Amino acid sequence: MRIANHAGRLALVEPDAESAGGLRGLDVERASDGRFGADPQAVYDRWDEFRAWAASADLAAAVPLGTAALGPVAPRPPQVFAVGLNYRDHAAESGMELPVTPLVFTKYASSFTGPQGDIRLSPGNVDWEVELVAVIGTGGRRIPAAQGWDHVAGLTVGQDISDRTTQFAAPPPQFGMGKSYPGFSPTGPALVSVDELRAAGLDPDDLELGCLVNGESVQKGRTGAMIFSVPDLVAELSAIVTLLPGDVVFTGTPAGIGAGMSPPRFLDDGDELVTWCAGIGQMQHRFVTGEAS
């Protein structure tokens, strides 16, 4: 199963190689005769019920969806978690020791945006970080890692765009602030359920992902190299806080960030960032110095 946020409305979608946007879909509120509302965020509160309905939904009437109208798959999450140094190669390029427990910080929902469009550059040095992003379907406390996937609604791809100047302006680092300028948390193009990935012959614990700047590949890795897997993160987070339906978890980035290059490289006016993950799709953003369109 795949869902998307299309023009602020929940859509049940499937890949469509013949359409420009690569997706075709059904408006869920209309297709369900009002059983489920249009709000993409609200569906996570009724996730099991929605999954059961979606399993028998007829996509024959699906129509091509324009990518310009796609928004974040969870636009107003109750909680946003982000994980730092979750790949060994990224920890090495950052000159930091490997964490023994997840290094968790938060990003702010006001920074969320969709998978395509312009993003306004902040005043400092702006960097890229491709990430696998998990959305919680069934919340809970003290969830064992062995049951972690059962609590995940699905996976999408995201960017943890970072203003390194703000992030490291003073000790201790301001991770949340440096990574939460408007547009700095894009996700999309769709949320893909774990069973959908498995049906396509993909391992949700080992997906290839990466990003390109102006056509040049700068990051490429596999989520199987994460220090803490998605089920591990569900267990670690829920040992302390109550996970809620619709929570978003940015799971960390592999090596290849601009700050780790010699010399360091950062995004500039007009740069194009393409972000992708196998089985999920890709995002495309342009960075601008004026107001983003």
PDB file of C-alpha atoms in Angstrom:
ATOM      1  CA  MET A   1       0.000   0.000   0.000  1.00  0.00           C
ATOM      2  CA  ARG A   2       1.094   3.519  -0.814  1.00  0.00           C
ATOM      3  CA  ILE A   3      -0.458   6.785   0.292  1.00  0.00           C
ATOM      4  CA  ALA A   4       0.349  10.382  -0.557  1.00  0.00           C
ATOM      5  CA  ASN A   5      -0.639  13.909   0.362  1.00  0.00           C
ATOM      6  CA  HIS A   6      -1.980  15.418  -2.857  1.00  0.00           C
ATOM      7  CA  ALA A   7      -3.019  19.076  -2.636  1.00  0.00           C
ATOM      8  CA  GLY A   8      -3.622  18.583   1.090  1.00  0.00           C
ATOM      9  CA  ARG A   9      -5.856  15.551   0.564  1.00  0.00           C
ATOM     10  CA  LEU A  10      -5.160  11.914   1.367  1.00  0.00           C
ATOM     11  CA  ALA A  11      -4.684   9.755  -1.735  1.00  0.00           C
ATOM     12  CA  LEU A  12      -4.235   6.022  -2.174  1.00  0.00           C
ATOM     13  CA  VAL A  13      -1.583   5.735  -4.875  1.00  0.00           C
ATOM     14  CA  GLU A  14       0.366   3.336  -7.053  1.00  0.00           C
ATOM     15  CA  PRO A  15       3.383   3.793  -9.344  1.00  0.00           C
ATOM     16  CA  ASP A  16       2.571   4.906 -12.887  1.00  0.00           C
ATOM     17  CA  ALA A  17       5.449   4.823 -15.350  1.00  0.00           C
ATOM     18  CA  GLU A  18       3.359   6.557 -18.023  1.00  0.00           C
ATOM     19  CA  SER A  19       2.554   9.729 -16.053  1.00  0.00           C
ATOM     20  CA  ALA A  20       4.964  12.630 -15.660  1.00  0.00           C
ATOM     21  CA  GLY A  21       4.741  12.469 -11.876  1.00  0.00           C
ATOM     22  CA  GLY A  22       5.171   8.714 -11.674  1.00  0.00           C
ATOM     23  CA  LEU A  23       2.064   8.230  -9.516  1.00  0.00           C
ATOM     24  CA  ARG A  24      -1.630   7.689 -10.050  1.00  0.00           C
ATOM     25  CA  GLY A  25      -4.136   7.703  -7.245  1.00  0.00           C
ATOM     26  CA  LEU A  26      -7.594   7.862  -5.737  1.00  0.00           C
ATOM     27  CA  ASP A  27      -8.930  10.569  -3.458  1.00  0.00           C
ATOM     28  CA  VAL A  28      -9.575   8.569  -0.263  1.00  0.00           C
ATOM     29  CA  GLU A  29     -12.481  10.620   1.057  1.00  0.00           C
ATOM     30  CA  ARG A  30     -14.395  10.262  -2.207  1.00  0.00           C
ATOM     31  CA  ALA A  31     -13.443   6.634  -2.839  1.00  0.00           C
ATOM     32  CA  SER A  32     -14.482   5.613   0.687  1.00  0.00           C
ATOM     33  CA  ASP A  33     -17.781   7.564   0.490  1.00  0.00           C
ATOM     34  CA  GLY A  34     -16.667   9.696   3.412  1.00  0.00           C
ATOM     35  CA  ARG A  35     -15.669   6.832   5.708  1.00  0.00           C
ATOM     36  CA  PHE A  36     -12.193   8.359   5.875  1.00  0.00           C
ATOM     37  CA  GLY A  37     -11.603  12.087   5.751  1.00  0.00           C
ATOM     38  CA  ALA A  38      -9.367  14.066   3.414  1.00  0.00           C
ATOM     39  CA  ASP A  39      -6.794  15.033   6.071  1.00  0.00           C
ATOM     40  CA  PRO A  40      -3.545  13.082   5.406  1.00  0.00           C
ATOM     41  CA  GLN A  41      -2.502  13.317   9.054  1.00  0.00           C
ATOM     42  CA  ALA A  42      -5.767  12.019  10.526  1.00  0.00           C
ATOM     43  CA  VAL A  43      -5.504   8.626   8.835  1.00  0.00           C
ATOM     44  CA  TYR A  44      -2.793   7.447  11.241  1.00  0.00           C
ATOM     45  CA  ASP A  45      -5.270   7.549  14.144  1.00  0.00           C
ATOM     46  CA  ARG A  46      -7.302   4.873  12.318  1.00  0.00           C
ATOM     47  CA  TRP A  47      -4.420   3.061  10.691  1.00  0.00           C
ATOM     48  CA  ASP A  48      -5.534  -0.564  11.114  1.00  0.00           C
ATOM     49  CA  GLU A  49      -9.047   0.266   9.916  1.00  0.00           C
ATOM     50  CA  PHE A  50      -7.663   2.183   6.947  1.00  0.00           C
ATOM     51  CA  ARG A  51      -5.293  -0.642   5.976  1.00  0.00           C
ATOM     52  CA  ALA A  52      -8.197  -3.077   5.918  1.00  0.00           C
ATOM     53  CA  TRP A  53     -10.215  -0.763   3.656  1.00  0.00           C
ATOM     54  CA  ALA A  54      -7.264  -0.003   1.364  1.00  0.00           C
ATOM     55  CA  ALA A  55      -6.564  -3.706   0.836  1.00  0.00           C
ATOM     56  CA  SER A  56      -9.823  -4.042  -1.096  1.00  0.00           C
ATOM     57  CA  ALA A  57      -9.965  -0.577  -2.691  1.00  0.00           C
ATOM     58  CA  ASP A  58     -10.280  -0.580  -6.475  1.00  0.00           C
ATOM     59  CA  LEU A  59      -7.570   1.528  -8.102  1.00  0.00           C
ATOM     60  CA  ALA A  60      -9.026   1.132 -11.584  1.00  0.00           C
ATOM     61  CA  ALA A  61     -10.368   4.692 -11.415  1.00  0.00           C
ATOM     62  CA  ALA A  62      -7.049   6.166 -10.253  1.00  0.00           C
ATOM     63  CA  VAL A  63      -5.839   9.236 -12.139  1.00  0.00           C
ATOM     64  CA  PRO A  64      -2.317  10.633 -12.698  1.00  0.00           C
ATOM     65  CA  LEU A  65      -1.141  12.917  -9.896  1.00  0.00           C
ATOM     66  CA  GLY A  66       1.023  15.974 -10.501  1.00  0.00           C
ATOM     67  CA  THR A  67       4.164  16.027  -8.358  1.00  0.00           C
ATOM     68  CA  ALA A  68       3.956  19.788  -7.800  1.00  0.00           C
ATOM     69  CA  ALA A  69       0.857  19.254  -5.639  1.00  0.00           C
ATOM     70  CA  LEU A  70       2.399  16.545  -3.436  1.00  0.00           C
ATOM     71  CA  GLY A  71       2.934  17.467   0.204  1.00  0.00           C
ATOM     72  CA  PRO A  72       4.599  15.766   3.185  1.00  0.00           C
ATOM     73  CA  VAL A  73       3.099  12.358   3.934  1.00  0.00           C
ATOM     74  CA  ALA A  74       2.623  13.286   7.614  1.00  0.00           C
ATOM     75  CA  PRO A  75       2.186  17.064   7.545  1.00  0.00           C
ATOM     76  CA  ARG A  76       1.434  17.671  11.247  1.00  0.00           C
ATOM     77  CA  PRO A  77       3.105  14.922  13.270  1.00  0.00           C
ATOM     78  CA  PRO A  78       2.486  14.973  17.025  1.00  0.00           C
ATOM     79  CA  GLN A  79       6.184  14.267  17.595  1.00  0.00           C
ATOM     80  CA  VAL A  80       9.258  14.400  15.350  1.00  0.00           C
ATOM     81  CA  PHE A  81      12.356  12.401  16.221  1.00  0.00           C
ATOM     82  CA  ALA A  82      15.669  12.559  14.402  1.00  0.00           C
ATOM     83  CA  VAL A  83      18.712  10.361  14.923  1.00  0.00           C
ATOM     84  CA  GLY A  84      22.296  11.515  14.570  1.00  0.00           C
ATOM     85  CA  LEU A  85      25.407   9.469  13.735  1.00  0.00           C
ATOM     86  CA  ASN A  86      23.402   6.357  12.872  1.00  0.00           C
ATOM     87  CA  TYR A  87      25.803   5.213  10.124  1.00  0.00           C
ATOM     88  CA  ARG A  88      29.391   4.282  10.931  1.00  0.00           C
ATOM     89  CA  ASP A  89      30.769   6.001   7.828  1.00  0.00           C
ATOM     90  CA  HIS A  90      28.950   9.243   8.689  1.00  0.00           C
ATOM     91  CA  ALA A  91      30.285   9.169  12.247  1.00  0.00           C
ATOM     92  CA  ALA A  92      33.784   8.682  10.830  1.00  0.00           C
ATOM     93  CA  GLU A  93      33.512  11.617   8.398  1.00  0.00           C
ATOM     94  CA  SER A  94      32.198  13.758  11.281  1.00  0.00           C
ATOM     95  CA  GLY A  95      35.161  12.790  13.473  1.00  0.00           C
ATOM     96  CA  MET A  96      32.892  11.468  16.225  1.00  0.00           C
ATOM     97  CA  GLU A  97      32.723   8.242  18.206  1.00  0.00           C
ATOM     98  CA  LEU A  98      30.020   5.700  17.494  1.00  0.00           C
ATOM     99  CA  PRO A  99      26.992   6.116  19.761  1.00  0.00           C
ATOM    100  CA  VAL A 100      26.143   3.309  22.182  1.00  0.00           C
ATOM    101  CA  THR A 101      22.519   4.457  22.331  1.00  0.00           C
ATOM    102  CA  PRO A 102      20.656   6.473  19.673  1.00  0.00           C
ATOM    103  CA  LEU A 103      21.589  10.162  19.545  1.00  0.00           C
ATOM    104  CA  VAL A 104      18.108  11.678  19.384  1.00  0.00           C
ATOM    105  CA  PHE A 105      17.056  15.257  18.724  1.00  0.00           C
ATOM    106  CA  THR A 106      13.923  16.840  17.304  1.00  0.00           C
ATOM    107  CA  LYS A 107      13.017  18.755  14.187  1.00  0.00           C
ATOM    108  CA  TYR A 108      10.025  21.098  14.102  1.00  0.00           C
ATOM    109  CA  ALA A 109       6.946  20.427  12.003  1.00  0.00           C
ATOM    110  CA  SER A 110       6.961  23.981  10.628  1.00  0.00           C
ATOM    111  CA  SER A 111      10.003  22.911   8.570  1.00  0.00           C
ATOM    112  CA  PHE A 112       8.068  20.165   6.748  1.00  0.00           C
ATOM    113  CA  THR A 113       7.460  20.435   3.011  1.00  0.00           C
ATOM    114  CA  GLY A 114       6.679  18.182   0.065  1.00  0.00           C
ATOM    115  CA  PRO A 115       8.903  16.279  -2.357  1.00  0.00           C
ATOM    116  CA  GLN A 116       9.227  18.952  -5.028  1.00  0.00           C
ATOM    117  CA  GLY A 117       9.715  22.712  -5.244  1.00  0.00           C
ATOM    118  CA  ASP A 118      11.974  25.552  -4.172  1.00  0.00           C
ATOM    119  CA  ILE A 119      13.577  25.809  -0.733  1.00  0.00           C
ATOM    120  CA  ARG A 120      14.893  29.130   0.505  1.00  0.00           C
ATOM    121  CA  LEU A 121      18.490  29.073   1.697  1.00  0.00           C
ATOM    122  CA  SER A 122      19.097  30.183   5.276  1.00  0.00           C
ATOM    123  CA  PRO A 123      21.929  32.653   6.016  1.00  0.00           C
ATOM    124  CA  GLY A 124      24.523  30.021   6.982  1.00  0.00           C
ATOM    125  CA  ASN A 125      26.202  27.064   5.307  1.00  0.00           C
ATOM    126  CA  VAL A 126      23.397  24.772   4.109  1.00  0.00           C
ATOM    127  CA  ASP A 127      24.101  21.048   3.823  1.00  0.00           C
ATOM    128  CA  TRP A 128      22.204  17.946   2.627  1.00  0.00           C
ATOM    129  CA  GLU A 129      21.453  14.692   4.492  1.00  0.00           C
ATOM    130  CA  VAL A 130      19.417  11.977   2.765  1.00  0.00           C
ATOM    131  CA  GLU A 131      17.447   9.882   5.258  1.00  0.00           C
ATOM    132  CA  LEU A 132      14.998   7.023   5.445  1.00  0.00           C
ATOM    133  CA  VAL A 133      11.949   8.311   7.326  1.00  0.00           C
ATOM    134  CA  ALA A 134       9.505   6.114   9.255  1.00  0.00           C
ATOM    135  CA  VAL A 135       5.965   7.117  10.219  1.00  0.00           C
ATOM    136  CA  ILE A 136       4.331   5.463  13.225  1.00  0.00           C
ATOM    137  CA  GLY A 137       0.969   3.790  12.623  1.00  0.00           C
ATOM    138  CA  THR A 138       0.232   2.155  15.966  1.00  0.00           C
ATOM    139  CA  GLY A 139       1.645   3.930  18.979  1.00  0.00           C
ATOM    140  CA  GLY A 140       2.695   2.482  22.284  1.00  0.00           C
ATOM    141  CA  ARG A 141       5.175   2.272  25.124  1.00  0.00           C
ATOM    142  CA  ARG A 142       7.990  -0.199  25.734  1.00  0.00           C
ATOM    143  CA  ILE A 143       7.658  -1.845  22.322  1.00  0.00           C
ATOM    144  CA  PRO A 144      10.097  -4.742  21.828  1.00  0.00           C
ATOM    145  CA  ALA A 145      12.370  -4.428  18.801  1.00  0.00           C
ATOM    146  CA  ALA A 146      10.999  -7.756  17.539  1.00  0.00           C
ATOM    147  CA  GLN A 147       7.598  -6.042  17.194  1.00  0.00           C
ATOM    148  CA  GLY A 148       8.953  -2.739  15.907  1.00  0.00           C
ATOM    149  CA  TRP A 149       7.845  -3.092  12.288  1.00  0.00           C
ATOM    150  CA  ASP A 150       4.277  -3.834  13.461  1.00  0.00           C
ATOM    151  CA  HIS A 151       4.067  -0.260  14.767  1.00  0.00           C
ATOM    152  CA  VAL A 152       5.338   1.406  11.573  1.00  0.00           C
ATOM    153  CA  ALA A 153       2.724   2.659   9.088  1.00  0.00           C
ATOM    154  CA  GLY A 154       5.312   2.905   6.351  1.00  0.00           C
ATOM    155  CA  LEU A 155       8.519   4.412   5.051  1.00  0.00           C
ATOM    156  CA  THR A 156       9.304   7.436   2.937  1.00  0.00           C
ATOM    157  CA  VAL A 157      12.452   9.294   1.936  1.00  0.00           C
ATOM    158  CA  GLY A 158      13.437  12.616   3.458  1.00  0.00           C
ATOM    159  CA  GLN A 159      16.130  15.243   3.737  1.00  0.00           C
ATOM    160  CA  ASP A 160      17.474  16.532   7.047  1.00  0.00           C
ATOM    161  CA  ILE A 161      18.684  19.789   5.483  1.00  0.00           C
ATOM    162  CA  SER A 162      21.040  21.524   7.883  1.00  0.00           C
ATOM    163  CA  ASP A 163      22.368  25.036   8.402  1.00  0.00           C
ATOM    164  CA  ARG A 164      25.772  24.113   9.833  1.00  0.00           C
ATOM    165  CA  THR A 165      26.441  27.694  10.963  1.00  0.00           C
ATOM    166  CA  THR A 166      23.330  27.737  13.157  1.00  0.00           C
ATOM    167  CA  GLN A 167      23.834  24.125  14.230  1.00  0.00           C
ATOM    168  CA  PHE A 168      27.318  24.756  15.608  1.00  0.00           C
ATOM    169  CA  ALA A 169      27.030  28.436  16.597  1.00  0.00           C
ATOM    170  CA  ALA A 170      27.628  27.668  20.264  1.00  0.00           C
ATOM    171  CA  PRO A 171      28.166  24.696  22.543  1.00  0.00           C
ATOM    172  CA  PRO A 172      26.222  22.510  22.841  1.00  0.00           C
ATOM    173  CA  PRO A 173      25.197  22.229  19.157  1.00  0.00           C
ATOM    174  CA  GLN A 174      21.687  23.429  18.273  1.00  0.00           C
ATOM    175  CA  PHE A 175      20.653  20.458  16.128  1.00  0.00           C
ATOM    176  CA  GLY A 176      16.926  21.191  16.197  1.00  0.00           C
ATOM    177  CA  MET A 177      17.252  24.857  15.300  1.00  0.00           C
ATOM    178  CA  GLY A 178      19.881  24.373  12.591  1.00  0.00           C
ATOM    179  CA  LYS A 179      17.726  21.746  10.900  1.00  0.00           C
ATOM    180  CA  SER A 180      14.310  23.406  11.112  1.00  0.00           C
ATOM    181  CA  TYR A 181      14.336  26.430   8.822  1.00  0.00           C
ATOM    182  CA  PRO A 182      11.235  26.536   6.565  1.00  0.00           C
ATOM    183  CA  GLY A 183      11.391  23.725   4.020  1.00  0.00           C
ATOM    184  CA  PHE A 184      14.337  21.975   5.680  1.00  0.00           C
ATOM    185  CA  SER A 185      12.402  18.715   6.299  1.00  0.00           C
ATOM    186  CA  PRO A 186      11.010  17.539   2.939  1.00  0.00           C
ATOM    187  CA  THR A 187       9.489  14.054   2.731  1.00  0.00           C
ATOM    188  CA  GLY A 188       7.801  12.065  -0.028  1.00  0.00           C
ATOM    189  CA  PRO A 189       6.743  11.357  -2.627  1.00  0.00           C
ATOM    190  CA  ALA A 190       4.659   8.637  -0.941  1.00  0.00           C
ATOM    191  CA  LEU A 191       4.504   6.557   2.203  1.00  0.00           C
ATOM    192  CA  VAL A 192       5.089   2.877   1.358  1.00  0.00           C
ATOM    193  CA  SER A 193       3.998   0.127   3.732  1.00  0.00           C
ATOM    194  CA  VAL A 194       6.479  -2.516   4.814  1.00  0.00           C
ATOM    195  CA  ASP A 195       4.450  -5.317   3.253  1.00  0.00           C
ATOM    196  CA  GLU A 196       4.397  -3.436  -0.073  1.00  0.00           C
ATOM    197  CA  LEU A 197       8.190  -3.257  -0.060  1.00  0.00           C
ATOM    198  CA  ARG A 198       8.481  -6.957   0.753  1.00  0.00           C
ATOM    199  CA  ALA A 199       6.000  -7.828  -2.008  1.00  0.00           C
ATOM    200  CA  ALA A 200       8.287  -5.982  -4.431  1.00  0.00           C
ATOM    201  CA  GLY A 201      11.214  -8.174  -3.342  1.00  0.00           C
ATOM    202  CA  LEU A 202      12.825  -5.442  -1.224  1.00  0.00           C
ATOM    203  CA  ASP A 203      14.100  -5.775   2.337  1.00  0.00           C
ATOM    204  CA  PRO A 204      12.811  -2.850   4.447  1.00  0.00           C
ATOM    205  CA  ASP A 205      15.883  -3.299   6.657  1.00  0.00           C
ATOM    206  CA  ASP A 206      18.264  -2.817   3.711  1.00  0.00           C
ATOM    207  CA  LEU A 207      17.120  -0.203   1.194  1.00  0.00           C
ATOM    208  CA  GLU A 208      19.487   1.716  -1.073  1.00  0.00           C
ATOM    209  CA  LEU A 209      19.205   5.507  -0.860  1.00  0.00           C
ATOM    210  CA  GLY A 210      21.150   8.556  -1.942  1.00  0.00           C
ATOM    211  CA  CYS A 211      21.134  12.082  -3.306  1.00  0.00           C
ATOM    212  CA  LEU A 212      22.641  14.142  -6.111  1.00  0.00           C
ATOM    213  CA  VAL A 213      23.599  17.811  -6.248  1.00  0.00           C
ATOM    214  CA  ASN A 214      23.360  19.256  -9.767  1.00  0.00           C
ATOM    215  CA  GLY A 215      23.446  15.730 -11.159  1.00  0.00           C
ATOM    216  CA  GLU A 216      26.521  14.628  -9.197  1.00  0.00           C
ATOM    217  CA  SER A 217      26.039  11.745  -6.771  1.00  0.00           C
ATOM    218  CA  VAL A 218      27.155  12.914  -3.327  1.00  0.00           C
ATOM    219  CA  GLN A 219      25.544  10.322  -1.060  1.00  0.00           C
ATOM    220  CA  LYS A 220      24.768   6.661  -1.666  1.00  0.00           C
ATOM    221  CA  GLY A 221      24.323   4.018   0.983  1.00  0.00           C
ATOM    222  CA  ARG A 222      22.143   1.250   2.334  1.00  0.00           C
ATOM    223  CA  THR A 223      19.935   1.359   5.398  1.00  0.00           C
ATOM    224  CA  GLY A 224      21.292  -2.054   6.360  1.00  0.00           C
ATOM    225  CA  ALA A 225      24.395  -0.151   7.489  1.00  0.00           C
ATOM    226  CA  MET A 226      22.476   1.744  10.169  1.00  0.00           C
ATOM    227  CA  ILE A 227      23.784   1.210  13.693  1.00  0.00           C
ATOM    228  CA  PHE A 228      20.217   1.216  15.042  1.00  0.00           C
ATOM    229  CA  SER A 229      17.616  -0.244  12.671  1.00  0.00           C
ATOM    230  CA  VAL A 230      14.067   1.058  12.435  1.00  0.00           C
ATOM    231  CA  PRO A 231      12.764  -1.621  14.856  1.00  0.00           C
ATOM    232  CA  ASP A 232      15.660  -0.805  17.214  1.00  0.00           C
ATOM    233  CA  LEU A 233      14.701   2.874  17.129  1.00  0.00           C
ATOM    234  CA  VAL A 234      11.042   2.081  17.825  1.00  0.00           C
ATOM    235  CA  ALA A 235      12.136   0.090  20.870  1.00  0.00           C
ATOM    236  CA  GLU A 236      14.637   2.681  22.122  1.00  0.00           C
ATOM    237  CA  LEU A 237      12.266   5.631  21.697  1.00  0.00           C
ATOM    238  CA  SER A 238       9.245   3.876  23.210  1.00  0.00           C
ATOM    239  CA  ALA A 239      11.302   2.831  26.235  1.00  0.00           C
ATOM    240  CA  ILE A 240      11.263   6.505  27.234  1.00  0.00           C
ATOM    241  CA  VAL A 241       8.352   8.256  25.507  1.00  0.00           C
ATOM    242  CA  THR A 242       4.935   7.147  24.308  1.00  0.00           C
ATOM    243  CA  LEU A 243       4.942   6.874  20.537  1.00  0.00           C
ATOM    244  CA  LEU A 244       1.826   8.307  18.928  1.00  0.00           C
ATOM    245  CA  PRO A 245       0.109   7.543  15.611  1.00  0.00           C
ATOM    246  CA  GLY A 246       1.564   9.808  12.941  1.00  0.00           C
ATOM    247  CA  ASP A 247       4.883  10.428  14.699  1.00  0.00           C
ATOM    248  CA  VAL A 248       7.787  10.881  12.269  1.00  0.00           C
ATOM    249  CA  VAL A 249      11.267   9.392  12.740  1.00  0.00           C
ATOM    250  CA  PHE A 250      14.222  10.597  10.655  1.00  0.00           C
ATOM    251  CA  THR A 251      16.608   7.657  10.963  1.00  0.00           C
ATOM    252  CA  GLY A 252      19.996   9.188  10.146  1.00  0.00           C
ATOM    253  CA  THR A 253      22.211   9.793   7.121  1.00  0.00           C
ATOM    254  CA  PRO A 254      25.103   7.900   5.492  1.00  0.00           C
ATOM    255  CA  ALA A 255      28.444   9.468   4.579  1.00  0.00           C
ATOM    256  CA  GLY A 256      28.745  12.105   1.890  1.00  0.00           C
ATOM    257  CA  ILE A 257      27.541  15.316   3.529  1.00  0.00           C
ATOM    258  CA  GLY A 258      29.019  18.565   2.257  1.00  0.00           C
ATOM    259  CA  ALA A 259      30.632  19.415   5.603  1.00  0.00           C
ATOM    260  CA  GLY A 260      32.642  16.201   5.393  1.00  0.00           C
ATOM    261  CA  MET A 261      34.201  17.048   2.017  1.00  0.00           C
ATOM    262  CA  SER A 262      37.638  18.592   1.539  1.00  0.00           C
ATOM    263  CA  PRO A 263      37.163  21.447   1.109  1.00  0.00           C
ATOM    264  CA  PRO A 264      33.651  21.590   2.590  1.00  0.00           C
ATOM    265  CA  ARG A 265      30.880  22.094   0.040  1.00  0.00           C
ATOM    266  CA  PHE A 266      27.505  23.666   0.680  1.00  0.00           C
ATOM    267  CA  LEU A 267      24.335  24.407  -1.276  1.00  0.00           C
ATOM    268  CA  ASP A 268      24.132  27.643  -3.253  1.00  0.00           C
ATOM    269  CA  ASP A 269      21.507  29.643  -5.120  1.00  0.00           C
ATOM    270  CA  GLY A 270      20.122  27.618  -8.028  1.00  0.00           C
ATOM    271  CA  ASP A 271      21.496  24.254  -6.893  1.00  0.00           C
ATOM    272  CA  GLU A 272      19.266  21.252  -7.550  1.00  0.00           C
ATOM    273  CA  LEU A 273      19.027  18.435  -5.002  1.00  0.00           C
ATOM    274  CA  VAL A 274      17.561  15.086  -6.077  1.00  0.00           C
ATOM    275  CA  THR A 275      16.919  12.612  -3.257  1.00  0.00           C
ATOM    276  CA  TRP A 276      15.932   8.982  -3.806  1.00  0.00           C
ATOM    277  CA  CYS A 277      15.277   5.673  -2.106  1.00  0.00           C
ATOM    278  CA  ALA A 278      14.724   2.290  -3.747  1.00  0.00           C
ATOM    279  CA  GLY A 279      11.095   1.193  -3.643  1.00  0.00           C
ATOM    280  CA  ILE A 280       9.875   4.612  -2.495  1.00  0.00           C
ATOM    281  CA  GLY A 281      10.712   7.167  -5.170  1.00  0.00           C
ATOM    282  CA  GLN A 282      12.520  10.473  -5.442  1.00  0.00           C
ATOM    283  CA  MET A 283      12.274  14.142  -4.481  1.00  0.00           C
ATOM    284  CA  GLN A 284      13.566  17.134  -6.405  1.00  0.00           C
ATOM    285  CA  HIS A 285      14.264  20.561  -4.918  1.00  0.00           C
ATOM    286  CA  ARG A 286      15.914  23.786  -6.064  1.00  0.00           C
ATOM    287  CA  PHE A 287      17.559  26.141  -3.576  1.00  0.00           C
ATOM    288  CA  VAL A 288      16.987  29.874  -3.872  1.00  0.00           C
ATOM    289  CA  THR A 289      18.146  32.976  -2.056  1.00  0.00           C
ATOM    290  CA  GLY A 290      14.865  34.860  -2.431  1.00  0.00           C
ATOM    291  CA  GLU A 291      11.387  33.783  -1.397  1.00  0.00           C
ATOM    292  CA  ALA A 292      10.721  30.155  -2.333  1.00  0.00           C
ATOM    293  CA  SER A 293       7.963  29.699  -4.889  1.00  0.00           C
TER     294      SER A 293
END
